[in-house]
PDB file of N, CA and C in Angstrom:
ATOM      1  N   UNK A 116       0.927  18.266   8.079  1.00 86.00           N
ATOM      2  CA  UNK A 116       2.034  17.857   8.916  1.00 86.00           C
ATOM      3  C   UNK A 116       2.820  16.770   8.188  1.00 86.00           C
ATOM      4  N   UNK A 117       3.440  16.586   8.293  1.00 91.00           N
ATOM      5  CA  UNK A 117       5.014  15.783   8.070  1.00 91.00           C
ATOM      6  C   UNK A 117       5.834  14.919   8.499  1.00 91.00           C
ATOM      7  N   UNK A 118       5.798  14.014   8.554  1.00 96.00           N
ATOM      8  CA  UNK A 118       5.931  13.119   9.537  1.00 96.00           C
ATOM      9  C   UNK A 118       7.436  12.553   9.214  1.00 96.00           C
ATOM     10  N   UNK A 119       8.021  11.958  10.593  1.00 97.00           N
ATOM     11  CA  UNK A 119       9.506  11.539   9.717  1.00 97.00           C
ATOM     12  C   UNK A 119       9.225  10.102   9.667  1.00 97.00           C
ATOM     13  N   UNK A 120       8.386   8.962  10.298  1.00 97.00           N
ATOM     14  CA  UNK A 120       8.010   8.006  10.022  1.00 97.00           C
ATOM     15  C   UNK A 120       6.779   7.634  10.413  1.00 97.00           C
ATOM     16  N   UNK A 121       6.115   6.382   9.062  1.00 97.00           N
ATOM     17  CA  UNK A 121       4.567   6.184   9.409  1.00 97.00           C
ATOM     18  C   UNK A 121       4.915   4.756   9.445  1.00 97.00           C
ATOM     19  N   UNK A 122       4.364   4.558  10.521  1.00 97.00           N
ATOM     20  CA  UNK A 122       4.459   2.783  10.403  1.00 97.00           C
ATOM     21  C   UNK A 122       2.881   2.448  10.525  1.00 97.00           C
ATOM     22  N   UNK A 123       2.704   1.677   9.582  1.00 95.00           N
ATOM     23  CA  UNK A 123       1.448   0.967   9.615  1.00 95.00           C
ATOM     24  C   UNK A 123       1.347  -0.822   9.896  1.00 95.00           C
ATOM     25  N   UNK A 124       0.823  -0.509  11.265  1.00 95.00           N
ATOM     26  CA  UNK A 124       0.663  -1.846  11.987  1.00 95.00           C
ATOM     27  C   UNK A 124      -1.172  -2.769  11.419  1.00 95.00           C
ATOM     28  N   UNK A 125      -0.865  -4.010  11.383  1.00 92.00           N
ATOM     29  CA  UNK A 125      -1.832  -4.119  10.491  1.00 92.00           C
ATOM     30  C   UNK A 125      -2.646  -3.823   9.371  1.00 92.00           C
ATOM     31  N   UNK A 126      -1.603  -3.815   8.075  1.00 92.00           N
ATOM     32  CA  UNK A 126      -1.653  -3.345   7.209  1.00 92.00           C
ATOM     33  C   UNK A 126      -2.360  -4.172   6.272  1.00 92.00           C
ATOM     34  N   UNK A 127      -3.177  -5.272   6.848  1.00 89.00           N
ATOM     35  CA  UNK A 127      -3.891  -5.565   5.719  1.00 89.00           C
ATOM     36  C   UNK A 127      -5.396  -4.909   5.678  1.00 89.00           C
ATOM     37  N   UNK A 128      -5.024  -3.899   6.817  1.00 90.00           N
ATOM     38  CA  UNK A 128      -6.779  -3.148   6.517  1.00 90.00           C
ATOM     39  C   UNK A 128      -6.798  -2.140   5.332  1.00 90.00           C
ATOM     40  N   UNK A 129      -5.829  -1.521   4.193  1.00 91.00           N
ATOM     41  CA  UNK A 129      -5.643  -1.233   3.334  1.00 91.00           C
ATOM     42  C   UNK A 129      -5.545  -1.475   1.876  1.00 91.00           C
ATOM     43  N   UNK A 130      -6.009  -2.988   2.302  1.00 89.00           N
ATOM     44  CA  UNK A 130      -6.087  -3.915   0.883  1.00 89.00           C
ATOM     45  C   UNK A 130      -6.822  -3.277  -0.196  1.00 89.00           C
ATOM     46  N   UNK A 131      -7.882  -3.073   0.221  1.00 88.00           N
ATOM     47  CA  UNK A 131      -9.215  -2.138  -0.816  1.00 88.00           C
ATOM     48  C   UNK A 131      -8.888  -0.726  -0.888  1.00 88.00           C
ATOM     49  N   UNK A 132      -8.243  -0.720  -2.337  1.00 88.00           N
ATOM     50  CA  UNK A 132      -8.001   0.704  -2.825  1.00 88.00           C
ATOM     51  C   UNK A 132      -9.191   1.774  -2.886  1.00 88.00           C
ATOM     52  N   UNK A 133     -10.414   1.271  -2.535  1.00 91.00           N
ATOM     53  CA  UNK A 133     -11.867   1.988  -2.857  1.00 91.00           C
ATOM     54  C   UNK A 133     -12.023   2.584  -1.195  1.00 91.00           C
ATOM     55  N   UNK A 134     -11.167   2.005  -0.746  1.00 93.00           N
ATOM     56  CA  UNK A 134     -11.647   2.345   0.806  1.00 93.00           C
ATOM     57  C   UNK A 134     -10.904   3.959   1.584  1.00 93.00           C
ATOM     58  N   UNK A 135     -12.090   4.225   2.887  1.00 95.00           N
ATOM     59  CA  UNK A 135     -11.994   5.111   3.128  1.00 95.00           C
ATOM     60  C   UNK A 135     -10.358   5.295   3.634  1.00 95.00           C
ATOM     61  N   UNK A 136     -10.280   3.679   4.629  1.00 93.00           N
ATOM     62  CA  UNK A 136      -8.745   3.684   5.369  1.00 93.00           C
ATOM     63  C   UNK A 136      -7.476   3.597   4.137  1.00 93.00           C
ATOM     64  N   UNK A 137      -7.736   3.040   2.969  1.00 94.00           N
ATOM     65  CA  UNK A 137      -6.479   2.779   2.039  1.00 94.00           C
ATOM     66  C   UNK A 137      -6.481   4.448   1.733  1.00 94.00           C
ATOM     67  N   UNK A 138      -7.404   5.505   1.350  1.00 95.00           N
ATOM     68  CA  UNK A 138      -7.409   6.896   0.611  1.00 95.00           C
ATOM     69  C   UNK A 138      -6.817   7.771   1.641  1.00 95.00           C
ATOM     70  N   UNK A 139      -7.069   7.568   3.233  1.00 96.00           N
ATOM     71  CA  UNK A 139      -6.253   8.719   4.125  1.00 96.00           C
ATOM     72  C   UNK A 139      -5.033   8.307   4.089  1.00 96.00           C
ATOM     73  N   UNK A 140      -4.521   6.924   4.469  1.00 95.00           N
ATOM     74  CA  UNK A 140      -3.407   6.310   4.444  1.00 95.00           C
ATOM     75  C   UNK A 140      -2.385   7.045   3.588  1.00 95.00           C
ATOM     76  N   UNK A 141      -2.874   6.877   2.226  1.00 95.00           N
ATOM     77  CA  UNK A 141      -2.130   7.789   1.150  1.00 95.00           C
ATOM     78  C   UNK A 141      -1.519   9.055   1.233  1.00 95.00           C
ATOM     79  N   UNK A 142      -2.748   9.616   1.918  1.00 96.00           N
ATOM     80  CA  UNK A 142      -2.630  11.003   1.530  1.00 96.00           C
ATOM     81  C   UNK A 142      -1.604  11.398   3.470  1.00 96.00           C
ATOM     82  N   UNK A 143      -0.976  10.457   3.986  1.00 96.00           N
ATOM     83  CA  UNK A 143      -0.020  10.759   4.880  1.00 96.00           C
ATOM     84  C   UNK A 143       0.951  11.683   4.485  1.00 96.00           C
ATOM     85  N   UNK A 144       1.836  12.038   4.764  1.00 96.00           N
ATOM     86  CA  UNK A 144       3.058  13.119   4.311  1.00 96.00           C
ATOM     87  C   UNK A 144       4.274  12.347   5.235  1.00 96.00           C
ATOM     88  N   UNK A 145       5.139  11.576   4.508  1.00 96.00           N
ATOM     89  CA  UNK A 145       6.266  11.090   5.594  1.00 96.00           C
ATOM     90  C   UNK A 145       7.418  10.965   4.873  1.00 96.00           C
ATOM     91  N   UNK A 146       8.846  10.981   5.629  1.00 96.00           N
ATOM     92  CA  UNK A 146      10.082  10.423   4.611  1.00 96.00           C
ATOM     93  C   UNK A 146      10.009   8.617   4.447  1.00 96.00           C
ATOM     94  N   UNK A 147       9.746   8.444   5.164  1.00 97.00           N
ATOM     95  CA  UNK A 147       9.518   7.320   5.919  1.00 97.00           C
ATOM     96  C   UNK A 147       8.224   6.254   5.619  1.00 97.00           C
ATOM     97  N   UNK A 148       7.999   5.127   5.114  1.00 97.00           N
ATOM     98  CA  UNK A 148       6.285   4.298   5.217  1.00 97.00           C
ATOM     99  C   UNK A 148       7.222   3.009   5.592  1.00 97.00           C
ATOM    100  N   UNK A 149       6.285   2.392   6.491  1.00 97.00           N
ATOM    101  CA  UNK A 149       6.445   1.301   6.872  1.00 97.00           C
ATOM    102  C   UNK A 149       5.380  -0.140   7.191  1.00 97.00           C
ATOM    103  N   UNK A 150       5.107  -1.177   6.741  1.00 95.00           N
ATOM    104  CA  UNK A 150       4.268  -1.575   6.522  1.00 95.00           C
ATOM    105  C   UNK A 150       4.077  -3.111   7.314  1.00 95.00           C
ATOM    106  N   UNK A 151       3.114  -3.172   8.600  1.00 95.00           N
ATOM    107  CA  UNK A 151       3.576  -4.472   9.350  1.00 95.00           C
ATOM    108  C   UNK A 151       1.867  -5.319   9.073  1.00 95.00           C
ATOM    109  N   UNK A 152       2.677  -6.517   8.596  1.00 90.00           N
ATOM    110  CA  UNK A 152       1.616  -7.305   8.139  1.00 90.00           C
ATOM    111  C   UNK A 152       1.609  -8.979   8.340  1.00 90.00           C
ATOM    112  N   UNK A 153       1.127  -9.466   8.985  1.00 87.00           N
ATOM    113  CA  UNK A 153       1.103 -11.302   9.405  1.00 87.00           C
ATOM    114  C   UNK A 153       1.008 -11.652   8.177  1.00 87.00           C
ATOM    115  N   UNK A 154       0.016 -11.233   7.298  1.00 82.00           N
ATOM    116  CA  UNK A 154      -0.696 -12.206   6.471  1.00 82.00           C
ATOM    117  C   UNK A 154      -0.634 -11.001   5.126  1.00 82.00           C
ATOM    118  N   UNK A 155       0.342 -10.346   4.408  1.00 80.00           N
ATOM    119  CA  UNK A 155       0.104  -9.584   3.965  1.00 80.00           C
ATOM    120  C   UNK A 155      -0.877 -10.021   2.327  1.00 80.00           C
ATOM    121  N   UNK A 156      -0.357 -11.219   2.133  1.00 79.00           N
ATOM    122  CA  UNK A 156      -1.358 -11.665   0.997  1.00 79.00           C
ATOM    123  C   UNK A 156      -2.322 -12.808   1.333  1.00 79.00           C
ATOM    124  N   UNK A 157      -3.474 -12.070   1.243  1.00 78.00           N
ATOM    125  CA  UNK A 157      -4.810 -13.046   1.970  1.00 78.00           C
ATOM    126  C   UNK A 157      -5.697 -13.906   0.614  1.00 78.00           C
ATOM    127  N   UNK A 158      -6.179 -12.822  -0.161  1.00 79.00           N
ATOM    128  CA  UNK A 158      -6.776 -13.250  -1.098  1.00 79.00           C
ATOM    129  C   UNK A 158      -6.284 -13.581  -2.623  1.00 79.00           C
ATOM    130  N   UNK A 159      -5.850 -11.838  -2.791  1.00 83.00           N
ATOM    131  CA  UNK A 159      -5.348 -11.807  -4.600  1.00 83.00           C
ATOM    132  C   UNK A 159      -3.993 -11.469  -4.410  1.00 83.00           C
ATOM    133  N   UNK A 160      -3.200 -11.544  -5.689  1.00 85.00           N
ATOM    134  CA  UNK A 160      -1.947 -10.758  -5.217  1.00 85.00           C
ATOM    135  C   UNK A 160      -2.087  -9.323  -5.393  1.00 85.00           C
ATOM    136  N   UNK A 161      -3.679  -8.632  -5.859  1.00 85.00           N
ATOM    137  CA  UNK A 161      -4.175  -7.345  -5.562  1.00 85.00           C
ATOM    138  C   UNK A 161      -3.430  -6.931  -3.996  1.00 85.00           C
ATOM    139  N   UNK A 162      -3.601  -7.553  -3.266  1.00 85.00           N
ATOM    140  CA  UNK A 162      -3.609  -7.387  -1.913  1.00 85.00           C
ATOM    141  C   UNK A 162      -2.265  -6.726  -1.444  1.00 85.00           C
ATOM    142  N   UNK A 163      -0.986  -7.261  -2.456  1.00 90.00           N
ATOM    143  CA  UNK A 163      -0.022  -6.439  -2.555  1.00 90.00           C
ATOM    144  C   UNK A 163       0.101  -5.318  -3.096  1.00 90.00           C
ATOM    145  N   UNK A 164      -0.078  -4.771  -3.878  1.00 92.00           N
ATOM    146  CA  UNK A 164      -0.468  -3.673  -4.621  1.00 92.00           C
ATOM    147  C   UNK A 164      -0.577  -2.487  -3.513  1.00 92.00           C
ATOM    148  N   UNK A 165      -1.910  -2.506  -2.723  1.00 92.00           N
ATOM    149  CA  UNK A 165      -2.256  -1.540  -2.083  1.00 92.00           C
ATOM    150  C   UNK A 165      -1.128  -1.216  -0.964  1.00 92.00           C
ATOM    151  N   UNK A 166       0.044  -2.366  -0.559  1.00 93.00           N
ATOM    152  CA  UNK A 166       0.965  -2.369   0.250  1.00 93.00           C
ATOM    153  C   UNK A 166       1.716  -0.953  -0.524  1.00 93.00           C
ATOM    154  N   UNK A 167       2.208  -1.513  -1.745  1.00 94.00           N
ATOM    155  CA  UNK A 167       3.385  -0.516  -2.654  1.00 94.00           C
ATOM    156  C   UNK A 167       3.058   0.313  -2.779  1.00 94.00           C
ATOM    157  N   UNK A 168       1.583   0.889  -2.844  1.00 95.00           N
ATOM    158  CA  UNK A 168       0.782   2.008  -3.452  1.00 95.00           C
ATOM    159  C   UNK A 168       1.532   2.975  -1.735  1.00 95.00           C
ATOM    160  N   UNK A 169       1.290   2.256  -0.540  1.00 96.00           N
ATOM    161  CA  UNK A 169       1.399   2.850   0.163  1.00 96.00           C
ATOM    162  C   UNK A 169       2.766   3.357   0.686  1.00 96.00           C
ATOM    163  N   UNK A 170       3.540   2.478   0.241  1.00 96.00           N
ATOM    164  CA  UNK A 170       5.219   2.535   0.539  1.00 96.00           C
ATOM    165  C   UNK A 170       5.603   3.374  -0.439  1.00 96.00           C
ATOM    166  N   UNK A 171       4.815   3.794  -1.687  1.00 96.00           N
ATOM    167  CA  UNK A 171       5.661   4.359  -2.648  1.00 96.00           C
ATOM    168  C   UNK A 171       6.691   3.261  -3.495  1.00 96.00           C
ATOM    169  N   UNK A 172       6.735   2.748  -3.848  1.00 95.00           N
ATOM    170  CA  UNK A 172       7.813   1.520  -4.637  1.00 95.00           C
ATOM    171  C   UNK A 172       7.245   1.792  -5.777  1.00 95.00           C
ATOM    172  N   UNK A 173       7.987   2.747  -6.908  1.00 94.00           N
ATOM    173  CA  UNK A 173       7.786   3.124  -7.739  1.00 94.00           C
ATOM    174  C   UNK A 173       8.445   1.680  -8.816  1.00 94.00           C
ATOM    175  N   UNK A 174       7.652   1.174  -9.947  1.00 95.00           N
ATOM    176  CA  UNK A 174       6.897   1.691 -10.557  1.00 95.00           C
ATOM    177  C   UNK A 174       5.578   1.104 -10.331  1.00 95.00           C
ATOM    178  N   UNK A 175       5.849   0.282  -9.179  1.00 93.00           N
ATOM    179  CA  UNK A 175       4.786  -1.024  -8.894  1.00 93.00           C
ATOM    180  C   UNK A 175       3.764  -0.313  -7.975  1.00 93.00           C
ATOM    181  N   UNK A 176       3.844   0.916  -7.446  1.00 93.00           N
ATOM    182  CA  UNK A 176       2.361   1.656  -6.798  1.00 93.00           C
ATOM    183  C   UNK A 176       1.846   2.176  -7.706  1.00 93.00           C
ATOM    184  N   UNK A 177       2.210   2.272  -9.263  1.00 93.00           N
ATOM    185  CA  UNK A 177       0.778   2.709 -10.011  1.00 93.00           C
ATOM    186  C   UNK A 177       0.432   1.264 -10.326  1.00 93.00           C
ATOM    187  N   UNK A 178      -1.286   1.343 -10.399  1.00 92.00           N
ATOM    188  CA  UNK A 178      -2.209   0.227 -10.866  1.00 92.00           C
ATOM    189  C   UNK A 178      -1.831  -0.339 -12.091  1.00 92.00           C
ATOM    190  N   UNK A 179      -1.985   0.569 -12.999  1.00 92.00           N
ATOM    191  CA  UNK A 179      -1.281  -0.086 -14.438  1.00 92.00           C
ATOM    192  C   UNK A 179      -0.566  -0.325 -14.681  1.00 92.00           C
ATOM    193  N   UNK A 180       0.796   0.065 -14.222  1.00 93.00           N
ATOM    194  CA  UNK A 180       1.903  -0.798 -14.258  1.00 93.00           C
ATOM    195  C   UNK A 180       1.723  -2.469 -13.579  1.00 93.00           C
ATOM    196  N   UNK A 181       1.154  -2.073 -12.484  1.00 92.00           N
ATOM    197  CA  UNK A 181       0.744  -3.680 -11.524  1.00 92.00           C
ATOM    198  C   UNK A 181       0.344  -4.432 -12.410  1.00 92.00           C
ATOM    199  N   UNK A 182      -0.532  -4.079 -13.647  1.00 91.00           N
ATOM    200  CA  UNK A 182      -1.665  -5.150 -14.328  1.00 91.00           C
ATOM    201  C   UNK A 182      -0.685  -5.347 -15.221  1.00 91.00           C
ATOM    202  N   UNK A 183      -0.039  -4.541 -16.139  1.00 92.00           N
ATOM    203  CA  UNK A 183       0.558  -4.662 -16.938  1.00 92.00           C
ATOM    204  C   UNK A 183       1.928  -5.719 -16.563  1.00 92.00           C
ATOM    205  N   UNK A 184       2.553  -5.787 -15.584  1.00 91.00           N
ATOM    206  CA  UNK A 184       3.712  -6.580 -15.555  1.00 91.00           C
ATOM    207  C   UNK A 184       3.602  -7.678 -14.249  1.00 91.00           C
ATOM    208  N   UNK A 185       2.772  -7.243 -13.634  1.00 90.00           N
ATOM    209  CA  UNK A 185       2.340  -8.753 -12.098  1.00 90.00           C
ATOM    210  C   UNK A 185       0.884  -9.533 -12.485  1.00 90.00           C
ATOM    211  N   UNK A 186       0.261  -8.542 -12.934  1.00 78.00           N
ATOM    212  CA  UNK A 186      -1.012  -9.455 -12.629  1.00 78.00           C
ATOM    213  C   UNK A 186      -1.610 -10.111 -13.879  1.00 78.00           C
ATOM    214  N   UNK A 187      -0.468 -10.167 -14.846  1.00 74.00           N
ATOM    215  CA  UNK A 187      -1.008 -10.173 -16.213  1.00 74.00           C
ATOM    216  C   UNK A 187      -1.082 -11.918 -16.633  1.00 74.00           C
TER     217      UNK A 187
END
């Protein structure tokens, strides 16, 4: 299914790319991601990452680009 928008309310439960909730998240189908977060950076600026990964914000949702130009 296909969605025309995903809004994700409390989006810092997606922080951990290893996790079960960050891997379905992904695999959504939408024109649309939206991402609602109080506290979106808690710990690392990892914590952003998994945000972009989910919004799509190319080039900063692949990992290696992240390391290579933010986290370096």
């Amino acid at each position: 299914m296909r969605w025309q928008r995903v809004i994700l309310d409390e989006a810092r439960w997606i922080k951990n790319r290893r996790s079960t909730s960050h891997r379905a998240c992904l695999r959504l189908t939408a024109i649309n991601r939206w991402c609602l977060a109080a506290t979106p950076l808690q710990n690392d600026v990892d914590d952003i990452q998994s945000l972009l990964q989910f919004l799509r914000v190319e080039p900063l949702d692949k990992y290696s680009t992240w390391l290579t130009y933010v986290k370096k």
